[in-house]
XYZ file of C-alpha atoms in Angstrom:
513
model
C 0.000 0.000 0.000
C 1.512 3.627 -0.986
C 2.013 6.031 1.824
C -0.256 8.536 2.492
C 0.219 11.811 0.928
C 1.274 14.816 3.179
C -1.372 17.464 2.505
C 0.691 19.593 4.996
C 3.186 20.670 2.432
C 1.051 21.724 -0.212
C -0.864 24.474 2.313
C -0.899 28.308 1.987
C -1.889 29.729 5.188
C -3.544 32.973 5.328
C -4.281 34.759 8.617
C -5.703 38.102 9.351
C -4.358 39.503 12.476
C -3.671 42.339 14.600
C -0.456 44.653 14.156
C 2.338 44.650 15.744
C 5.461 47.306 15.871
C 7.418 44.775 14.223
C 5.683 44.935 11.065
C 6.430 48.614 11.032
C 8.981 48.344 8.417
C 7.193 45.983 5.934
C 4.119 47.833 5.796
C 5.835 51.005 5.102
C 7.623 49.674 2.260
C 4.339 47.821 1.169
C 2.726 51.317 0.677
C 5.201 52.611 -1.614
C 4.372 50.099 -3.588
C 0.595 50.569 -3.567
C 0.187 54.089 -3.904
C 3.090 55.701 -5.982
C 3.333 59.387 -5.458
C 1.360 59.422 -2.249
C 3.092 60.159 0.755
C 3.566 56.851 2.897
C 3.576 56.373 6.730
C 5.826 57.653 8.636
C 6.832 54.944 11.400
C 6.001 57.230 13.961
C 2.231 57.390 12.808
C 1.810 53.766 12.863
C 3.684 53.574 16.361
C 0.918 56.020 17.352
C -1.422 53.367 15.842
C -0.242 50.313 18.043
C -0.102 52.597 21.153
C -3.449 53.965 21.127
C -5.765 51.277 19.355
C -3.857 48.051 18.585
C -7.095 46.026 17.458
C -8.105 48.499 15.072
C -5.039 47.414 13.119
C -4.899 44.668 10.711
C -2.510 42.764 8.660
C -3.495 39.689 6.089
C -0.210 37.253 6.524
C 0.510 34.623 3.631
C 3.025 32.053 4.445
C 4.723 34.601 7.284
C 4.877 37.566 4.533
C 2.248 40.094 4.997
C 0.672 41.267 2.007
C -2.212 43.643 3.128
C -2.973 46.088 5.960
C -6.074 47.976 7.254
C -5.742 51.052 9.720
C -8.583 52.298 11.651
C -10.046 54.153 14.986
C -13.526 55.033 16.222
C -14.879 58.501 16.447
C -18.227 59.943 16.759
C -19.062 61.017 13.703
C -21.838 63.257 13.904
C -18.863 65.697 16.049
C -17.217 65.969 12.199
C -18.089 68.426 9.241
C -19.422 67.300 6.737
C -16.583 68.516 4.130
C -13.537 66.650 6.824
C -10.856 66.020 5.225
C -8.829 62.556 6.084
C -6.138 65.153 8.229
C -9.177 65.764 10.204
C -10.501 62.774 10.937
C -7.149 61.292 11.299
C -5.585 64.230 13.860
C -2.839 63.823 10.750
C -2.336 60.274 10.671
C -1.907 60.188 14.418
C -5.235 59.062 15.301
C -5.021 60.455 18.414
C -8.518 61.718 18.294
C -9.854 57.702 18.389
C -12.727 57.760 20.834
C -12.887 54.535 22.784
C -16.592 55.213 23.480
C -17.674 56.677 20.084
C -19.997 54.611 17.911
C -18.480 54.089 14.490
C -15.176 52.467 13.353
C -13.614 54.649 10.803
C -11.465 53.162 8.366
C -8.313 55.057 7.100
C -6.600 52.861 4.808
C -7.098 49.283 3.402
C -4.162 48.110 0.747
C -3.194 44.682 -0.765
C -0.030 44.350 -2.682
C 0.294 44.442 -6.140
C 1.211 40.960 -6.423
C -1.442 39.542 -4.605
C -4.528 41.033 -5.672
C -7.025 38.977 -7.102
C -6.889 36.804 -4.113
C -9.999 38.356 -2.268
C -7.331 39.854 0.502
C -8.980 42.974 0.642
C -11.787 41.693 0.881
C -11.003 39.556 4.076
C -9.614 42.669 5.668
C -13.177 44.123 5.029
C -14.630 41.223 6.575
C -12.604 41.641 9.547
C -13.256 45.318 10.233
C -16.797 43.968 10.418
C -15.992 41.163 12.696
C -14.608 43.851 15.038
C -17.705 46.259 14.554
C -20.002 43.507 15.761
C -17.619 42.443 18.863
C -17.046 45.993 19.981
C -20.911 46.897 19.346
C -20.149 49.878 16.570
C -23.202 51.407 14.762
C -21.376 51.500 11.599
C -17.870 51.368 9.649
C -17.581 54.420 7.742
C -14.748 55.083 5.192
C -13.603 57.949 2.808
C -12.593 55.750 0.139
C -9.951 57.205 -3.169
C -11.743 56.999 -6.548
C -8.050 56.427 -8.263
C -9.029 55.963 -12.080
C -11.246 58.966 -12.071
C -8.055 60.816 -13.471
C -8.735 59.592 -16.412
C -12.663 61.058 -16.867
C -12.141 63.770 -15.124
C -11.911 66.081 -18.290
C -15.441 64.876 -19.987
C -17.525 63.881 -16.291
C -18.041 65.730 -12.938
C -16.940 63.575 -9.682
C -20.512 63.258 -9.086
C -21.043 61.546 -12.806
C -18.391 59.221 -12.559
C -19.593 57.797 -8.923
C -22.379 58.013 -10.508
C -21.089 55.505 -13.746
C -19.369 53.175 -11.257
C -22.504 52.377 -9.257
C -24.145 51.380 -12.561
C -20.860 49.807 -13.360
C -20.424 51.641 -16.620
C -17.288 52.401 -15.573
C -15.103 50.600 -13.229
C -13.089 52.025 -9.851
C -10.919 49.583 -8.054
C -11.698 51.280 -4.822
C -15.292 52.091 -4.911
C -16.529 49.150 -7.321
C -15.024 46.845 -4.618
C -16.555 48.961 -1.714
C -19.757 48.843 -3.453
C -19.364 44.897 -3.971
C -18.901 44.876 -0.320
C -21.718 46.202 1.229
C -20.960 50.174 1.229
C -23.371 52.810 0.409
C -22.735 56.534 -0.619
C -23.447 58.726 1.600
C -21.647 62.380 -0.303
C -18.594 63.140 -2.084
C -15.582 65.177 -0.473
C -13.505 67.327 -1.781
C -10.043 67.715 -1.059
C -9.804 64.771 1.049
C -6.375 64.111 0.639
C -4.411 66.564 -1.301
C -1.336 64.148 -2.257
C -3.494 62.336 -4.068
C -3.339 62.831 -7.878
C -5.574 60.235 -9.316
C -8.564 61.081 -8.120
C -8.253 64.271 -8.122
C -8.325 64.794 -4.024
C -11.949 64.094 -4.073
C -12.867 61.012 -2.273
C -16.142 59.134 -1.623
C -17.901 58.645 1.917
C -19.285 54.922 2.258
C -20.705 53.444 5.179
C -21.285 49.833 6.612
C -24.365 49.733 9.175
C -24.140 46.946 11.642
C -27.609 45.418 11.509
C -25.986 43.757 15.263
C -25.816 46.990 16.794
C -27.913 47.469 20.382
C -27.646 50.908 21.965
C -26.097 50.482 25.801
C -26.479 53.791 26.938
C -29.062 56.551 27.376
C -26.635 59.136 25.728
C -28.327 61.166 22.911
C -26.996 63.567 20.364
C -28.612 66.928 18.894
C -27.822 68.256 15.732
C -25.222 71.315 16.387
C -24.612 74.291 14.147
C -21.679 75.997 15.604
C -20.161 79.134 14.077
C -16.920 80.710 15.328
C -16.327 84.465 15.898
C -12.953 86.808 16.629
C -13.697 90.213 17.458
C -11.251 92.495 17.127
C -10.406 95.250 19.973
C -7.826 97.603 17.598
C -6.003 99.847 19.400
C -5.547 103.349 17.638
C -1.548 104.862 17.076
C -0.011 106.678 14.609
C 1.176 105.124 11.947
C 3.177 106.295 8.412
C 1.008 104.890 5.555
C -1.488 102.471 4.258
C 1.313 99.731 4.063
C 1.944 99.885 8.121
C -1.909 99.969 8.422
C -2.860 96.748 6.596
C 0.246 94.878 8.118
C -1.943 95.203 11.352
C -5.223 93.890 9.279
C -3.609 91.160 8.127
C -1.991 89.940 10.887
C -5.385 89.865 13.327
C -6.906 88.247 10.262
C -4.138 85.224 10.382
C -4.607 85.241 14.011
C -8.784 84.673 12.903
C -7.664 81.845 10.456
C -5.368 80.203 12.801
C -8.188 79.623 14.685
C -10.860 78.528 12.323
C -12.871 81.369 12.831
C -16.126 82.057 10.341
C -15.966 85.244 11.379
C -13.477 88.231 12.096
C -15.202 91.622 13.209
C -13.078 95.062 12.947
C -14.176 97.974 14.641
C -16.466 101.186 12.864
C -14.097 103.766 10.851
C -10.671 102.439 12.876
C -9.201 103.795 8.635
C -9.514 107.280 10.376
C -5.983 105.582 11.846
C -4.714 106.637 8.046
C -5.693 110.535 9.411
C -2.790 110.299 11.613
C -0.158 110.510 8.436
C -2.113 113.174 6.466
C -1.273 115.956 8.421
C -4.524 117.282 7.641
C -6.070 119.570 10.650
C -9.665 120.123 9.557
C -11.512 117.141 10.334
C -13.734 117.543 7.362
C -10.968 118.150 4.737
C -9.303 114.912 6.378
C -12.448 112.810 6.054
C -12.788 113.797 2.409
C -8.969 112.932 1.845
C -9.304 109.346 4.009
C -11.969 108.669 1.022
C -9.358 108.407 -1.282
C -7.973 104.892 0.375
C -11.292 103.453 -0.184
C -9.958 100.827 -3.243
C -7.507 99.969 -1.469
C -9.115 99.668 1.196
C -11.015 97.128 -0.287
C -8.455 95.678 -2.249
C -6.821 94.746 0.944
C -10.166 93.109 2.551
C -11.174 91.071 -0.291
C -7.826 90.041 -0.973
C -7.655 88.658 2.915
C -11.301 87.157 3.059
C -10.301 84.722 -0.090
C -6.337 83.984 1.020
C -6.980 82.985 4.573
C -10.559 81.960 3.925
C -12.642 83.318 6.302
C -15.683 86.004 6.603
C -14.497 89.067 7.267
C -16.745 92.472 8.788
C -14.593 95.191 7.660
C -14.839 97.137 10.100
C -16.688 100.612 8.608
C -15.253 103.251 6.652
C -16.166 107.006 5.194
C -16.659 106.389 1.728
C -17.449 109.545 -0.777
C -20.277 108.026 -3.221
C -22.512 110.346 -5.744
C -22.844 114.021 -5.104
C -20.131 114.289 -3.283
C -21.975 113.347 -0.402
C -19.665 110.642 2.737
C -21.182 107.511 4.065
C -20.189 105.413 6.571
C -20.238 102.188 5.153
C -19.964 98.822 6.622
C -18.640 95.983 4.292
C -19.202 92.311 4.650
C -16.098 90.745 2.619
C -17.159 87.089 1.952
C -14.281 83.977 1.646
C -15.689 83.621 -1.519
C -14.678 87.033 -3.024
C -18.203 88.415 -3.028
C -18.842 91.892 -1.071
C -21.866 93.297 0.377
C -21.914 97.018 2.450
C -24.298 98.190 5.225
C -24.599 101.954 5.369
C -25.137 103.615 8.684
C -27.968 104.554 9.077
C -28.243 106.993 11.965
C -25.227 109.461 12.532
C -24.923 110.733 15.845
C -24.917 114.617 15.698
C -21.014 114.179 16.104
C -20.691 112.563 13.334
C -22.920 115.429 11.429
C -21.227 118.446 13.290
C -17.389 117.621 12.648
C -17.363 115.303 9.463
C -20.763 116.102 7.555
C -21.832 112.390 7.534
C -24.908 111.495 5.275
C -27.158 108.312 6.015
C -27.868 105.853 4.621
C -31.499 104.438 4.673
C -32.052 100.323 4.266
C -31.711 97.706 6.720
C -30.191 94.819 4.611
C -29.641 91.335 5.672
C -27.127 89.031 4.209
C -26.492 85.522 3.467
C -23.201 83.703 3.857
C -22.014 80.222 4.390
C -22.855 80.316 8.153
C -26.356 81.406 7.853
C -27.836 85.270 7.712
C -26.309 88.054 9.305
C -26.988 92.021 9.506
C -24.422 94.224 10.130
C -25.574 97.576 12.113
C -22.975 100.168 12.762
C -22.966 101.480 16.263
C -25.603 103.899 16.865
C -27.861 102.124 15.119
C -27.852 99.326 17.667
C -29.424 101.291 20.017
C -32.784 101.651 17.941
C -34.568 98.321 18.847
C -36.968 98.646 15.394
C -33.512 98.306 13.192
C -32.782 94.701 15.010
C -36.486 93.555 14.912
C -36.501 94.631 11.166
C -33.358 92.426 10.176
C -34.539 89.434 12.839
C -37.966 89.236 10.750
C -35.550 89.221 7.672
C -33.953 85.875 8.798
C -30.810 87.624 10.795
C -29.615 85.456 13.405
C -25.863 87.154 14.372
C -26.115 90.883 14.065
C -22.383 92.429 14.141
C -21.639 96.003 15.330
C -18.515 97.543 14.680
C -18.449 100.860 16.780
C -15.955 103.684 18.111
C -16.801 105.784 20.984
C -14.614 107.822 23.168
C -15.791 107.488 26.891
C -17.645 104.961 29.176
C -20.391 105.980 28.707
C -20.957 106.063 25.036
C -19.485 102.436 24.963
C -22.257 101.716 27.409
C -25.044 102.549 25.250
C -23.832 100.511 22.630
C -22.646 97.199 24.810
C -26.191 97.595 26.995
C -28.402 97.859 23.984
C -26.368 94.990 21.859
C -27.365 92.854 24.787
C -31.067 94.114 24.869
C -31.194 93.015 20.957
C -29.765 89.878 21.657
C -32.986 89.570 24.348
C -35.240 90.877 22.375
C -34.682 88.630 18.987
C -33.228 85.270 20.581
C -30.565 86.302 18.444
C -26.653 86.661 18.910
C -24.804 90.269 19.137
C -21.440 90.801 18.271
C -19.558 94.324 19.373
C -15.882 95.303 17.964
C -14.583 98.748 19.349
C -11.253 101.047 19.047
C -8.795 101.875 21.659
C -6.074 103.356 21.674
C -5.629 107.760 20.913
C -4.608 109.591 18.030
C -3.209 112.335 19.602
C -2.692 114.871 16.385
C -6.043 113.580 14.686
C -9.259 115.632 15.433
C -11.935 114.563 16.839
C -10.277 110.738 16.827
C -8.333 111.504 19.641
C -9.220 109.235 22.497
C -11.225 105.665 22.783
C -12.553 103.597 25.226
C -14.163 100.104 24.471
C -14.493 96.583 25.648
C -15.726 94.584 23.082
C -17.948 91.156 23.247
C -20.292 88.116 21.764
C -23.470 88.370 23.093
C -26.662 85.677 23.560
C -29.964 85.276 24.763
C -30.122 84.433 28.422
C -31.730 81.127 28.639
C -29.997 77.689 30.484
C -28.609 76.521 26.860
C -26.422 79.781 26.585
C -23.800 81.304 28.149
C -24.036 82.640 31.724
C -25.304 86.217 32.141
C -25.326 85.779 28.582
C -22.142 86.895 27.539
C -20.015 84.324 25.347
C -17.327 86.045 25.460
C -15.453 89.374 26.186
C -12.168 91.243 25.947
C -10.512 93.149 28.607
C -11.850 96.752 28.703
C -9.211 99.457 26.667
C -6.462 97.137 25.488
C -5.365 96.020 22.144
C -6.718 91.914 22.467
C -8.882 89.553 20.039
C -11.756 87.482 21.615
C -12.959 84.243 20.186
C -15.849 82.798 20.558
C -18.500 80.086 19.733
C -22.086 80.634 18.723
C -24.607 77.714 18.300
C -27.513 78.636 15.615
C -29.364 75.613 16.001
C -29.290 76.284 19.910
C -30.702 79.236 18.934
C -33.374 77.577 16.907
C -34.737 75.347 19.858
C -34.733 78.056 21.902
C -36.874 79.907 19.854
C -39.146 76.859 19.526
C -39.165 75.699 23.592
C -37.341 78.437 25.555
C -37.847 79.552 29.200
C -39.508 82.682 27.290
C -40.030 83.223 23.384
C -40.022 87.044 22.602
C -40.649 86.180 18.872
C -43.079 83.894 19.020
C -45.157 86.060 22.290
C -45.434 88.904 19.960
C -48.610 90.648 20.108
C -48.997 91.259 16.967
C -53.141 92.157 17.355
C -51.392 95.209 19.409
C -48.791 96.744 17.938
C -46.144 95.978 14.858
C -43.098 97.661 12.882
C -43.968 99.072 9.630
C -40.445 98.790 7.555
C -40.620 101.687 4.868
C -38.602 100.001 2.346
């Protein structure tokens, strides 16, 4: 009788198991291989892998060479915009943002080398990152997953054509036809997801996995958030030596807005009159009329800002000499898309009229932008409660006002009645003063401000209702965090509901416009 054949030495073993830091190396060098031109791991980030969420880490192992890897951590995903990027979610390929007790498993990266593909290795990894949903109780696996042949459609179809084309499998992706085949849906397209990489085109695709297994264990809840950042801008007043010197300071308060991924940055009503102190001009009224001649620049510089370090910008106001000779004050909203709007003040303070010969203007306009609608009214006219009611009925839910005043007092009237408005409307306030002196400049010569965020005061908002404020007469930025869907319940189910209470068989506000 023939001895038995030994099966043993004709088996291929594949495991999938977790990571470990001695596999650093090889995976590194597998990457390189996988994505040309992409920037691989860097052995601290996968270090940072092992130490913070070792399971979440995958290798497939054939015959004691590993040929595929999957990274991953869990998050809450609902705490992420919607347009993340994979630095964000990742905390730059650190993933030291993984939250042990969020509720979805995000995947990072999945890749199978070149030589063994077409041996279902990716999809095993897949299977495992399921595996591990269902054992730690996850309510989904969500991925941003590359579209890498779109490169070559991109000149004839939109990104949104070609998923399209691949989920009819018209066309085919070797990422997202195989996320498809394994059980992903679409849920939007991203742009600039990762900017390294070329083929397609930094968008990528966001798929999730729901875990039919999942059981809630605890009685936390979410609510939807809709959080907008401001910096106000306290700008201290000195003498300066031209227009250059002057937007040095502008930009660099705007970078210090951008740094911290601010919506919003709010400069104080007619702080140009700062460009009076190098015109040697002593008649207040002849200097006004010259300070109109920096108004392109003026905006120049603003728009230029707004788009470069993307973010919203409230210019601040500034006298600007417009058809028969006549001189506004003229707030502009400069958006981070290049667009401008302009408020005009519409109430000059007899100051205003006896030393400059200020006009007014005579709308109350309301404006959208990418964090919802905001009015701008310039300092006085805070402190007429139909101008706030007005722009609230028009949809306004921030209103910002720049302002200058001299003494206490005068800064009073505008903090106290920002704060009433914010009452009032169940709306936020935002004030942005000068301080500082110009001692040569007329009637600019002294300031006195403390500037602030402002919200309704109800338990969901700040104490005393006051989000935020700078330290009174000092050159300082405050930033600060607004929630507009807070302000939406509140409106709906607060304490008290000034908008919806209005007797409006009793008395109204008729808008002339």
């Amino acid at each position: 009788m023939a001895e038995k054949l030994d099966l043993s030495q004709f088996e291929k073993k594949m495991i999938i198991r977790p990571m470990e830091y001695g596999d650093i190396e090889h995976i590194i060098k597998m990457q390189e291989v996988c994505f040309p031109g992409m920037d691989p791991w860097k052995v601290e980030h996968l270090e940072s892998h092992l130490d913070i969420f070792q399971e979440g880490q995958l290798v497939a192992v054939l015959e004691g060479e590993i040929i595929g890897s999957c990274s991953s951590l869990i998050i809450n995903f609902d705490e992420y915009d919607d347009r993340h990027t994979w630095d964000d979610v990742t905390d730059n390929g650190y993933i030291t943002n993984h939250n042990p007790e969020g509720y979805n498993l995000y995947g990072i990266e999945v890749m199978v080398h070149p030589e063994y593909r077409r041996m279902k290795v990716g999809h095993r990894l897949y299977e495992a990152r399921k595996e591990l949903a269902r054992q730690l109780n996850l309510k989904s696996i969500i991925i941003g997953g590359r579209i890498p042949n779109f490169y070559k459609h991109s000149e004839e179809m939109s990104p949104r054509d070609y998923v399209d084309a691949v989920s009819l499998h018209k066309i085919y992706d070797p990422v997202l036809s195989f996320q498809l085949l394994n059980g992903f849906t679409l849920m939007r397209i991203n742009p600039n997801y990762l900017p390294d990489d070329k083929r397609s085109q930094k968008y990528a695709t966001l798929m999730e996995w729901n875990n039919v297994d999942y059981r809630p264990l605890s009685k936390r809840h979410f609510k939807t958030s809709h959080p907008v950042r401001i910096c106000v801008v306290q700008y201290m007043m000195r003498k300066i030596s031209s227009f250059e010197e002057f937007a040095n300071q502008v930009e660099y308060f705007t970078d210090v807005a951008s740094d911290a991924k601010s919506d919003f940055v709010v400069f104080p009503e007619i702080f140009t009159t700062e460009l009076m102190s190098f015109l040697n001009i002593k008649s207040p009224s002849l200097a006004v009329r010259k300070l109109t001649d920096f108004t392109e620049e003026y905006i120049e510089l603003f728009t230029d800002l707004a788009v470069r370090y993307n973010v919203n910008i409230i210019g601040g106001s500034h006298f600007v000499k417009e058809e028969n000779d006549e001189i506004y004050n003229i707030a502009y909203l400069f958006r981070r898309d290049g667009t401008i709007e302009k408020q005009y003040k519409i109430h000059i303070t007899p100051n205003e009229r006896k030393w400059w010969g200020i006009s007014a203007g005579d709308t109350v306009r309301v404006f959208d932008t990418d964090c919802g609608k905001i009015a701008i009214q310039i300092c006085y006219d805070i402190e007429f409660p139909e101008l706030a009611r007005i722009a609230t009925d028009k949809g306004a839910k921030i209103i910002f006002t720049p302002f200058c005043t001299e003494d206490r007092q005068g800064y009073l009237r505008v903090r106290y009645c920002s704060q009433a408005r914010a009452v009032e409307n169940q709306i936020y306030t935002v004030i942005s003063g000068t301080v500082g002196n110009l001692p040569q400049t007329e009637n600019m010569d002294i300031q006195y401000a403390q500037s602030g965020i402002f919200a309704p005061s109800d338990f969901e908002f700040a104490r005393d209702g006051i989000v935020g404020e700078t330290n009174p007469n000092i050159e300082m930025v405050m930033i600060g965090d607004v929630d507009l869907e807070v302000l939406r319940r509140q409106r709906q189910s607060g304490t008290v509901r000034q908008l919806k209470d209005r007797r409006h068989d009793v008395y109204g506000i008729s808008y002339k416009k």
